Amino acid sequence: MGRKGVCCCCAALRPRYKRLVDNIFPEDPKDGLVKADMEKLTFYAVSAPEKLDRIGAYLAERLSRDVVRHRYGYVLIAMEALDQLLMACHSQSIKPFVESFLHMVAKLLESGEPKLQVLGTNSFVKFANIEEDTPSYHRRYDFFVSRFSAMCHSCDHDPETQTEIRIAGIRGIQGVVRKTVNDELRATIWEPQHMDKIVPSLLFNMQKIEDVDSRTGPPSSPTGGEKEENPALLAENCFRELLGRATYGNMNNAVRPVFAHLDHHKLWDPNEFAVSCFKIIMYSIQAQYSHHVIQEILGHLDGCKKDPPRVRAGIIQVLLEAVAIAAKGSIGPTVLEVFNTLLKHLRISVDFELGDRRSSAGSATFSTSSKENDERIVQNAIIQTIGFFGSNLPDYQRSEIMMFIMGKVPVLGATSQSLDTSHLGDLGTRRIQIMLLRSLLMVTSGYKAMTITNALPAPFLDPLLSPSLMEDSELRQLVLEILHNLIDRHDNRAKLRGIRIIPDVSDLKIKRDKISRQDVSFMKKHGQQLYRHIYLGCKEEDNVQKNFELLYTSLALITIELANEEVVIDLIRLAIALQDVAIINEDNLPMFNRCGIMALVAAYLNFLSQMIAVPSFCQHVSKVIETRSLEASYFLPETIFKDKCNLPKSLEKHEKNLFFLTNKIAESLGGSGYSVERLSVPYVPQVTDEDRLSRRKSIVDTVSIQVDILPGNNTEDKIDNTEEITFEALKKAIDNNGLEEQEKEKRRLVIEKFQKAPFEEIAAQCETKANLLHDRLAQILELTIRPPPSPSGTMTITAGHAHYQSVPVYEMKFPDLF
């Protein structure tokens, strides 16, 4: 009798490969593989590779029989023999043998014995590490994907066995990935039906261990052996490897199952695990594919727009982490898409918040308040994402994003591409404006343009300054802070923080460069626009201390970054005009505002005088400040902005030595070579359509009628004029629609002229027209009053506070003085 109870005669008749296979099995499986006979079998297989398929088939037959009979010792020997044959044979004939090998591995994985499942997995991993000479396109791994994924979700009652099976499943998935992803023609592993099993299985193990870690504290750094025993670390490594092998065509298939897993297990709130997953994704994939992940997050956010606010906030925070990583590299064409989607969801969030508030009007409940707070979380997350993403973009892209966001800010009465807030009402529109400006403030943080023209182009400056005229102090504060970010190119703003009288400006160590030609050109074109908004901003009744501080900083930054001699004169004129606003008080401002403006002017002129270093100018400013400190300390910022400050009842009785005088300033600057002729011309801001669009009170309370008299001795011409121009004719002409269009065009031309024409030309023309108007009004008074042809033929002319009655209409004409 031979080995295994087979008679010698029968054994001699068996094929040689079967005899060699039988010989490797000992009488007692505890003795293990017979190494001498295994070497003979290996030599035979290498010498006769055509027999490999038969050897494999026979080994598979024996293994199947031993599995059924629960003779696990012989099963272990068979798998060991298969492993050694695989490692030794690399010919093309190995492919049929591989089919037998995979069939045996499948048998082991199907068994309910954990040890056999682990054994089959280990053999498959060894096989996966073998590089075949030629790929086998007909071979599929669907069964192994399904089986290994199921093992990753093992729920065995024994924790050690459960962990062992899960680790085997993860290693099996890793083997499948390594065996298939390198071959482009065998890309079935990237199909959605496979990714929907592989990715959730890996995330499940990563999530389970993270839950344990969150309860027991942060884990210690694992060693190499611990990584093999820790399903979470092994799953994370496999997940990284899978994503690292993903290409352009299959990236989305690998990412979409992540969203399904997070949705199914409700992992967006809290979202720590979701954030960690996408950090792994963004750092594992190739940099040029980052925009694919961002697009998928944006798409998922659109699909969840009706989900609870905390879920949406969790998704947005994940997007923040993703764009923070992607902004450091290439994110492709998705920049505007990111901002457009976020702004859309910002409007949706405000709509939900206001809708909840309207539905619960009159019955303030805890749940409604909680919903509003949750929506605020969503809105803050959107703002942080916009700001962080924008601040990490290159300068050329950041300027485009600034224009894009500014174009979305709704301005009352303006037609643009802004967000649709018509159904939100005034409160919703204000909320959108504030949040967009907060986003813009974050985007502009740290932005350093070479020239001010690049930082504040006209298409951006005009809409930016429009909210600064609105009757909302918070909006005006945001606009000024954005201006500071863009104007301050040498980081001087921190040194100017807080409005105060600075004893020695040189101690601040202000950094500045010589004013460039581009900056000079910018101030010639847009300087009056900046002055105007500072002037009007000081006159708002709801100004608080922060508003005055920001206005002071604006003036100081313009002085540092953009001031030449001409701009210095304009700034002084502006400061004196603000002082006159506080003294005359035509706008009926509260006493706090009037004293605040006086303190602002004092702090700024103190700063300006030391910056231009004209001794006599400094002496005048210092003398006024010293006098105020003794007689009217409420005109200084250190006093007026205290919590308890005694305000005066009026400012009319104050002496001139408490005020900054134009003639004193002109005298001091004239001696130092400054051109001070324009100091005698009071600063008056021009009226534009922005006042109407910004819904603020117009700075012009009356409409002046410009009257022109055509002198002449020709009586016939006067008679003809009497016949042609009557009161009814004038009334009909004024009501004509065509005249309205002409007036609009005329107004536009005047505005454009005052924005772009040189100041000297405008001042000279205004002075000429004013003198002409004065002379012609004088001529009216000297005319002999003729009896009018009818009672309707007379009208009243109002000039200042004097009224002149019964001037014949045929003596008057309404010319275009401009």
Short mmCIF file of C-alpha atoms in Angstrom, two decimals, residues 486-807:
data_model
loop_
_atom_site.label_atom_id
_atom_site.label_comp_id
_atom_site.label_asym_id
_atom_site.label_seq_id
_atom_site.Cartn_x
_atom_site.Cartn_y
_atom_site.Cartn_z
CA LEU A 486 -7.61 97.63 -1.08
CA ILE A 487 -5.98 101.01 -0.42
CA ASP A 488 -3.58 99.90 2.32
CA ARG A 489 -0.70 98.37 0.35
CA HIS A 490 1.93 98.73 3.10
CA ASP A 491 0.06 97.29 6.09
CA ASN A 492 -0.28 100.62 7.91
CA ARG A 493 -3.89 100.17 8.96
CA ALA A 494 -3.07 98.43 12.25
CA LYS A 495 -0.93 101.40 13.24
CA LEU A 496 -3.85 103.77 12.66
CA ARG A 497 -6.40 101.74 14.60
CA GLY A 498 -8.53 103.89 16.85
CA ILE A 499 -9.26 107.57 16.35
CA ARG A 500 -6.97 109.67 18.56
CA ILE A 501 -4.66 112.67 18.66
CA ILE A 502 -1.22 111.23 17.87
CA PRO A 503 1.53 113.25 19.61
CA ASP A 504 4.27 112.13 17.21
CA VAL A 505 3.31 110.37 13.98
CA SER A 506 6.94 109.39 13.34
CA ASP A 507 6.66 106.90 16.22
CA LEU A 508 4.20 104.90 14.13
CA LYS A 509 6.92 104.18 11.54
CA ILE A 510 4.53 104.60 8.63
CA LYS A 511 5.62 102.80 5.46
CA ARG A 512 5.00 104.55 2.16
CA ASP A 513 6.36 104.80 -1.36
CA LYS A 514 6.52 107.64 -3.82
CA ILE A 515 3.14 108.24 -5.45
CA SER A 516 3.15 106.60 -8.88
CA ARG A 517 1.83 108.20 -12.04
CA GLN A 518 -1.00 105.67 -12.15
CA ASP A 519 -2.09 106.61 -8.64
CA VAL A 520 -2.04 110.31 -9.50
CA SER A 521 -4.22 109.59 -12.52
CA PHE A 522 -6.60 107.56 -10.37
CA MET A 523 -7.07 110.41 -7.91
CA LYS A 524 -7.74 112.87 -10.72
CA LYS A 525 -10.50 110.61 -12.03
CA HIS A 526 -11.98 109.20 -8.83
CA GLY A 527 -10.68 111.37 -5.99
CA GLN A 528 -13.82 113.50 -5.85
CA GLN A 529 -15.86 110.30 -5.66
CA LEU A 530 -13.95 109.14 -2.59
CA TYR A 531 -14.16 112.57 -0.93
CA ARG A 532 -17.88 112.70 -1.57
CA HIS A 533 -18.58 109.39 0.10
CA ILE A 534 -16.47 110.27 3.13
CA TYR A 535 -18.25 113.61 3.39
CA LEU A 536 -21.71 112.10 3.15
CA GLY A 537 -20.75 109.23 5.43
CA CYS A 538 -19.90 111.70 8.19
CA LYS A 539 -23.36 113.25 7.96
CA GLU A 540 -25.33 110.07 8.71
CA GLU A 541 -27.35 110.31 11.91
CA ASP A 542 -26.83 106.68 12.97
CA ASN A 543 -23.04 106.91 13.03
CA VAL A 544 -21.38 105.34 16.05
CA GLN A 545 -17.79 105.45 17.25
CA LYS A 546 -16.71 102.69 14.86
CA ASN A 547 -17.99 104.68 11.88
CA PHE A 548 -15.93 107.71 12.87
CA GLU A 549 -12.86 105.52 13.44
CA LEU A 550 -13.18 103.95 9.99
CA LEU A 551 -13.72 107.34 8.32
CA TYR A 552 -10.61 108.66 10.06
CA THR A 553 -8.63 105.62 8.90
CA SER A 554 -9.89 106.16 5.34
CA LEU A 555 -8.61 109.72 5.29
CA ALA A 556 -5.28 108.67 6.79
CA LEU A 557 -4.77 105.83 4.28
CA ILE A 558 -5.57 108.10 1.35
CA THR A 559 -2.99 110.52 2.71
CA ILE A 560 -0.35 107.80 3.00
CA GLU A 561 -0.97 105.92 -0.22
CA LEU A 562 -2.39 108.42 -2.70
CA ALA A 563 -1.66 112.00 -1.62
CA ASN A 564 0.42 114.44 -3.62
CA GLU A 565 0.28 118.23 -3.11
CA GLU A 566 -2.98 118.55 -5.04
CA VAL A 567 -4.65 115.76 -3.08
CA VAL A 568 -3.44 117.29 0.21
CA ILE A 569 -5.22 120.55 -0.64
CA ASP A 570 -8.40 118.61 -1.51
CA LEU A 571 -8.26 116.71 1.76
CA ILE A 572 -7.88 119.92 3.74
CA ARG A 573 -10.86 121.42 1.90
CA LEU A 574 -12.83 118.27 2.77
CA ALA A 575 -11.83 118.51 6.44
CA ILE A 576 -12.85 122.19 6.64
CA ALA A 577 -16.16 121.35 4.95
CA LEU A 578 -16.82 118.67 7.56
CA GLN A 579 -16.07 121.19 10.30
CA ASP A 580 -18.62 123.55 8.72
CA VAL A 581 -21.17 120.72 8.67
CA ALA A 582 -20.82 120.34 12.41
CA ILE A 583 -20.95 124.09 13.09
CA ILE A 584 -23.77 125.14 10.76
CA ASN A 585 -25.77 121.91 11.22
CA GLU A 586 -28.08 122.25 8.24
CA ASP A 587 -28.89 118.53 8.53
CA ASN A 588 -30.05 118.79 12.17
CA LEU A 589 -27.55 116.22 13.37
CA PRO A 590 -27.52 115.13 17.03
CA MET A 591 -24.96 116.83 19.24
CA PHE A 592 -22.94 113.62 19.56
CA ASN A 593 -22.54 113.44 15.78
CA ARG A 594 -21.52 117.08 15.54
CA CYS A 595 -18.88 116.69 18.24
CA GLY A 596 -17.78 113.41 16.66
CA ILE A 597 -17.20 115.17 13.33
CA MET A 598 -15.21 117.90 15.08
CA ALA A 599 -13.09 115.24 16.80
CA LEU A 600 -12.58 113.44 13.49
CA VAL A 601 -11.38 116.64 11.81
CA ALA A 602 -9.02 117.38 14.70
CA ALA A 603 -7.50 113.88 14.67
CA TYR A 604 -7.06 113.91 10.90
CA LEU A 605 -5.57 117.40 10.57
CA ASN A 606 -3.18 116.54 13.39
CA PHE A 607 -2.10 113.46 11.40
CA LEU A 608 -1.95 115.29 8.07
CA SER A 609 0.05 118.24 9.39
CA GLN A 610 2.73 115.92 10.75
CA MET A 611 2.80 113.85 7.57
CA ILE A 612 3.48 116.86 5.31
CA ALA A 613 5.72 118.43 7.99
CA VAL A 614 4.92 122.11 7.46
CA PRO A 615 5.91 123.79 10.79
CA SER A 616 3.44 126.67 10.69
CA PHE A 617 0.59 124.30 9.76
CA CYS A 618 1.54 121.98 12.61
CA GLN A 619 1.69 124.94 14.96
CA HIS A 620 -1.83 126.08 14.03
CA VAL A 621 -3.29 122.59 14.43
CA SER A 622 -1.52 122.03 17.74
CA LYS A 623 -2.72 125.39 19.06
CA VAL A 624 -6.34 124.62 18.22
CA ILE A 625 -6.10 121.17 19.81
CA GLU A 626 -4.51 122.61 22.93
CA THR A 627 -7.26 125.22 23.20
CA ARG A 628 -9.91 122.57 22.79
CA SER A 629 -8.38 120.41 25.49
CA LEU A 630 -8.74 123.34 27.91
CA GLU A 631 -12.06 124.86 26.84
CA ALA A 632 -13.97 122.26 24.76
CA SER A 633 -12.58 118.77 25.28
CA TYR A 634 -15.70 117.27 23.71
CA PHE A 635 -14.22 118.36 20.36
CA LEU A 636 -11.42 115.80 20.81
CA PRO A 637 -11.73 112.03 20.23
CA GLU A 638 -10.30 111.08 23.61
CA THR A 639 -13.27 112.75 25.31
CA ILE A 640 -16.26 112.55 22.99
CA PHE A 641 -15.99 108.78 22.52
CA LYS A 642 -15.95 108.00 26.22
CA ASP A 643 -18.98 106.28 27.68
CA LYS A 644 -19.95 109.30 29.74
CA CYS A 645 -19.25 112.64 28.09
CA ASN A 646 -20.95 115.92 28.87
CA LEU A 647 -22.15 117.36 25.56
CA PRO A 648 -22.64 121.10 24.97
CA LYS A 649 -26.11 122.45 24.34
CA SER A 650 -25.02 124.38 21.23
CA LEU A 651 -21.94 125.22 19.18
CA GLU A 652 -22.88 128.71 18.04
CA LYS A 653 -21.28 130.53 20.98
CA HIS A 654 -17.83 129.00 20.63
CA GLU A 655 -14.87 131.23 19.83
CA LYS A 656 -12.94 131.03 16.57
CA ASN A 657 -9.82 129.83 18.32
CA LEU A 658 -11.54 126.44 18.77
CA PHE A 659 -11.84 125.94 15.02
CA PHE A 660 -9.38 125.32 12.20
CA LEU A 661 -9.33 128.43 10.03
CA THR A 662 -8.92 128.33 6.29
CA ASN A 663 -6.98 131.58 6.09
CA LYS A 664 -4.49 130.40 8.70
CA ILE A 665 -3.98 127.10 6.88
CA ALA A 666 -3.64 128.84 3.52
CA GLU A 667 -1.09 131.25 4.94
CA SER A 668 1.01 128.47 6.46
CA LEU A 669 0.93 126.23 3.36
CA GLY A 670 1.46 129.11 0.94
CA GLY A 671 4.75 129.90 2.60
CA SER A 672 5.92 126.32 1.97
CA GLY A 673 5.26 126.35 -1.76
CA TYR A 674 1.77 124.83 -1.85
CA SER A 675 -0.75 126.16 -4.36
CA VAL A 676 -3.43 127.37 -1.96
CA GLU A 677 -5.77 129.19 -4.36
CA ARG A 678 -8.30 126.33 -4.23
CA LEU A 679 -8.50 126.48 -0.44
CA SER A 680 -10.71 129.52 -0.81
CA VAL A 681 -13.25 127.46 -2.79
CA PRO A 682 -15.48 125.58 -0.32
CA TYR A 683 -15.84 121.88 -0.89
CA VAL A 684 -19.34 120.90 -2.09
CA PRO A 685 -20.11 117.30 -3.12
CA GLN A 686 -21.93 116.76 -6.36
CA VAL A 687 -25.34 115.07 -6.53
CA THR A 688 -25.48 111.82 -8.50
CA ASP A 689 -27.99 109.06 -9.12
CA GLU A 690 -26.37 107.07 -6.31
CA ASP A 691 -28.35 109.14 -3.81
CA ARG A 692 -31.56 107.93 -5.39
CA LEU A 693 -30.42 104.33 -5.77
CA SER A 694 -29.16 104.11 -2.21
CA ARG A 695 -32.50 105.24 -0.71
CA ARG A 696 -31.08 108.05 1.37
CA LYS A 697 -32.28 111.61 1.75
CA SER A 698 -31.05 113.81 -1.04
CA ILE A 699 -28.38 116.31 -0.10
CA VAL A 700 -30.30 118.90 -2.13
CA ASP A 701 -33.56 119.96 -0.49
CA THR A 702 -34.59 122.49 -3.14
CA VAL A 703 -34.39 122.58 -6.90
CA SER A 704 -32.81 125.72 -8.26
CA ILE A 705 -34.10 127.28 -11.45
CA GLN A 706 -31.40 128.84 -13.55
CA VAL A 707 -32.69 132.02 -15.17
CA ASP A 708 -31.11 133.81 -18.10
CA ILE A 709 -32.11 137.21 -19.50
CA LEU A 710 -31.39 137.97 -23.09
CA PRO A 711 -30.61 141.74 -23.12
CA GLY A 712 -31.50 143.65 -26.21
CA ASN A 713 -33.08 146.90 -27.49
CA ASN A 714 -35.23 145.29 -30.14
CA THR A 715 -38.81 145.75 -28.93
CA GLU A 716 -40.23 143.64 -31.77
CA ASP A 717 -38.21 140.65 -30.62
CA LYS A 718 -39.69 141.09 -27.15
CA ILE A 719 -43.21 141.24 -28.53
CA ASP A 720 -42.57 138.08 -30.55
CA ASN A 721 -41.29 136.35 -27.46
CA THR A 722 -44.43 137.41 -25.62
CA GLU A 723 -46.61 135.83 -28.26
CA GLU A 724 -44.65 132.59 -28.40
CA ILE A 725 -43.88 131.94 -24.72
CA THR A 726 -46.90 131.96 -22.44
CA PHE A 727 -47.59 130.32 -19.11
CA GLU A 728 -49.64 127.60 -20.76
CA ALA A 729 -46.88 126.96 -23.27
CA LEU A 730 -44.32 126.62 -20.50
CA LYS A 731 -46.58 124.27 -18.57
CA LYS A 732 -47.13 122.12 -21.63
CA ALA A 733 -43.40 122.00 -22.35
CA ILE A 734 -42.58 120.96 -18.79
CA ASP A 735 -45.10 118.12 -18.92
CA ASN A 736 -43.74 116.84 -22.19
CA ASN A 737 -42.21 113.34 -22.00
CA GLY A 738 -39.55 114.24 -24.49
CA LEU A 739 -38.28 116.92 -22.13
CA GLU A 740 -37.86 114.32 -19.40
CA GLU A 741 -35.58 112.26 -21.60
CA GLN A 742 -33.55 115.36 -22.42
CA GLU A 743 -33.25 116.18 -18.74
CA LYS A 744 -32.01 112.68 -17.96
CA GLU A 745 -29.37 112.89 -20.68
CA LYS A 746 -28.38 116.34 -19.50
CA ARG A 747 -28.03 115.07 -15.93
CA ARG A 748 -25.86 112.17 -17.10
CA LEU A 749 -23.55 114.49 -19.02
CA VAL A 750 -23.22 116.79 -16.02
CA ILE A 751 -22.36 113.88 -13.73
CA GLU A 752 -19.82 112.54 -16.19
CA LYS A 753 -18.28 115.98 -16.54
CA PHE A 754 -17.89 116.44 -12.78
CA GLN A 755 -16.36 112.98 -12.45
CA LYS A 756 -13.80 113.24 -15.23
CA ALA A 757 -13.06 116.92 -15.88
CA PRO A 758 -10.10 118.59 -14.09
CA PHE A 759 -11.05 120.37 -10.90
CA GLU A 760 -9.71 123.76 -12.03
CA GLU A 761 -11.90 123.71 -15.13
CA ILE A 762 -15.02 122.84 -13.11
CA ALA A 763 -14.29 125.51 -10.47
CA ALA A 764 -13.66 128.18 -13.08
CA GLN A 765 -16.81 127.34 -15.00
CA CYS A 766 -18.96 127.27 -11.87
CA GLU A 767 -17.57 130.64 -10.80
CA THR A 768 -18.26 132.12 -14.23
CA LYS A 769 -21.82 130.81 -14.32
CA ALA A 770 -22.46 131.98 -10.77
CA ASN A 771 -21.29 135.52 -11.65
CA LEU A 772 -23.40 135.44 -14.82
CA LEU A 773 -26.47 134.35 -12.87
CA HIS A 774 -25.86 137.09 -10.30
CA ASP A 775 -25.54 139.79 -12.96
CA ARG A 776 -28.66 138.69 -14.76
CA LEU A 777 -30.71 138.56 -11.59
CA ALA A 778 -29.57 142.11 -10.95
CA GLN A 779 -30.78 143.06 -14.42
CA ILE A 780 -34.19 141.61 -13.60
CA LEU A 781 -34.48 143.89 -10.58
CA GLU A 782 -33.60 146.95 -12.66
CA LEU A 783 -36.18 146.24 -15.35
CA THR A 784 -39.29 148.38 -15.54
CA ILE A 785 -42.21 146.25 -14.50
CA ARG A 786 -44.72 146.11 -17.34
CA PRO A 787 -48.38 145.22 -16.81
CA PRO A 788 -48.73 141.54 -17.68
CA PRO A 789 -51.17 140.56 -20.41
CA SER A 790 -52.98 138.26 -17.97
CA PRO A 791 -52.72 137.23 -14.29
CA SER A 792 -51.10 133.99 -15.35
CA GLY A 793 -48.32 135.82 -17.10
CA THR A 794 -46.28 136.49 -13.98
CA MET A 795 -44.16 134.23 -11.83
CA THR A 796 -42.03 134.48 -8.69
CA ILE A 797 -38.25 134.18 -8.73
CA THR A 798 -36.61 132.87 -5.56
CA ALA A 799 -32.95 133.68 -5.04
CA GLY A 800 -31.57 132.90 -1.61
CA HIS A 801 -34.00 134.35 0.92
CA ALA A 802 -35.25 137.32 -1.22
CA HIS A 803 -38.50 137.11 -3.20
CA TYR A 804 -39.10 139.21 -6.29
CA GLN A 805 -42.66 139.33 -7.52
CA SER A 806 -44.32 140.12 -10.88
CA VAL A 807 -41.49 139.62 -13.31
#
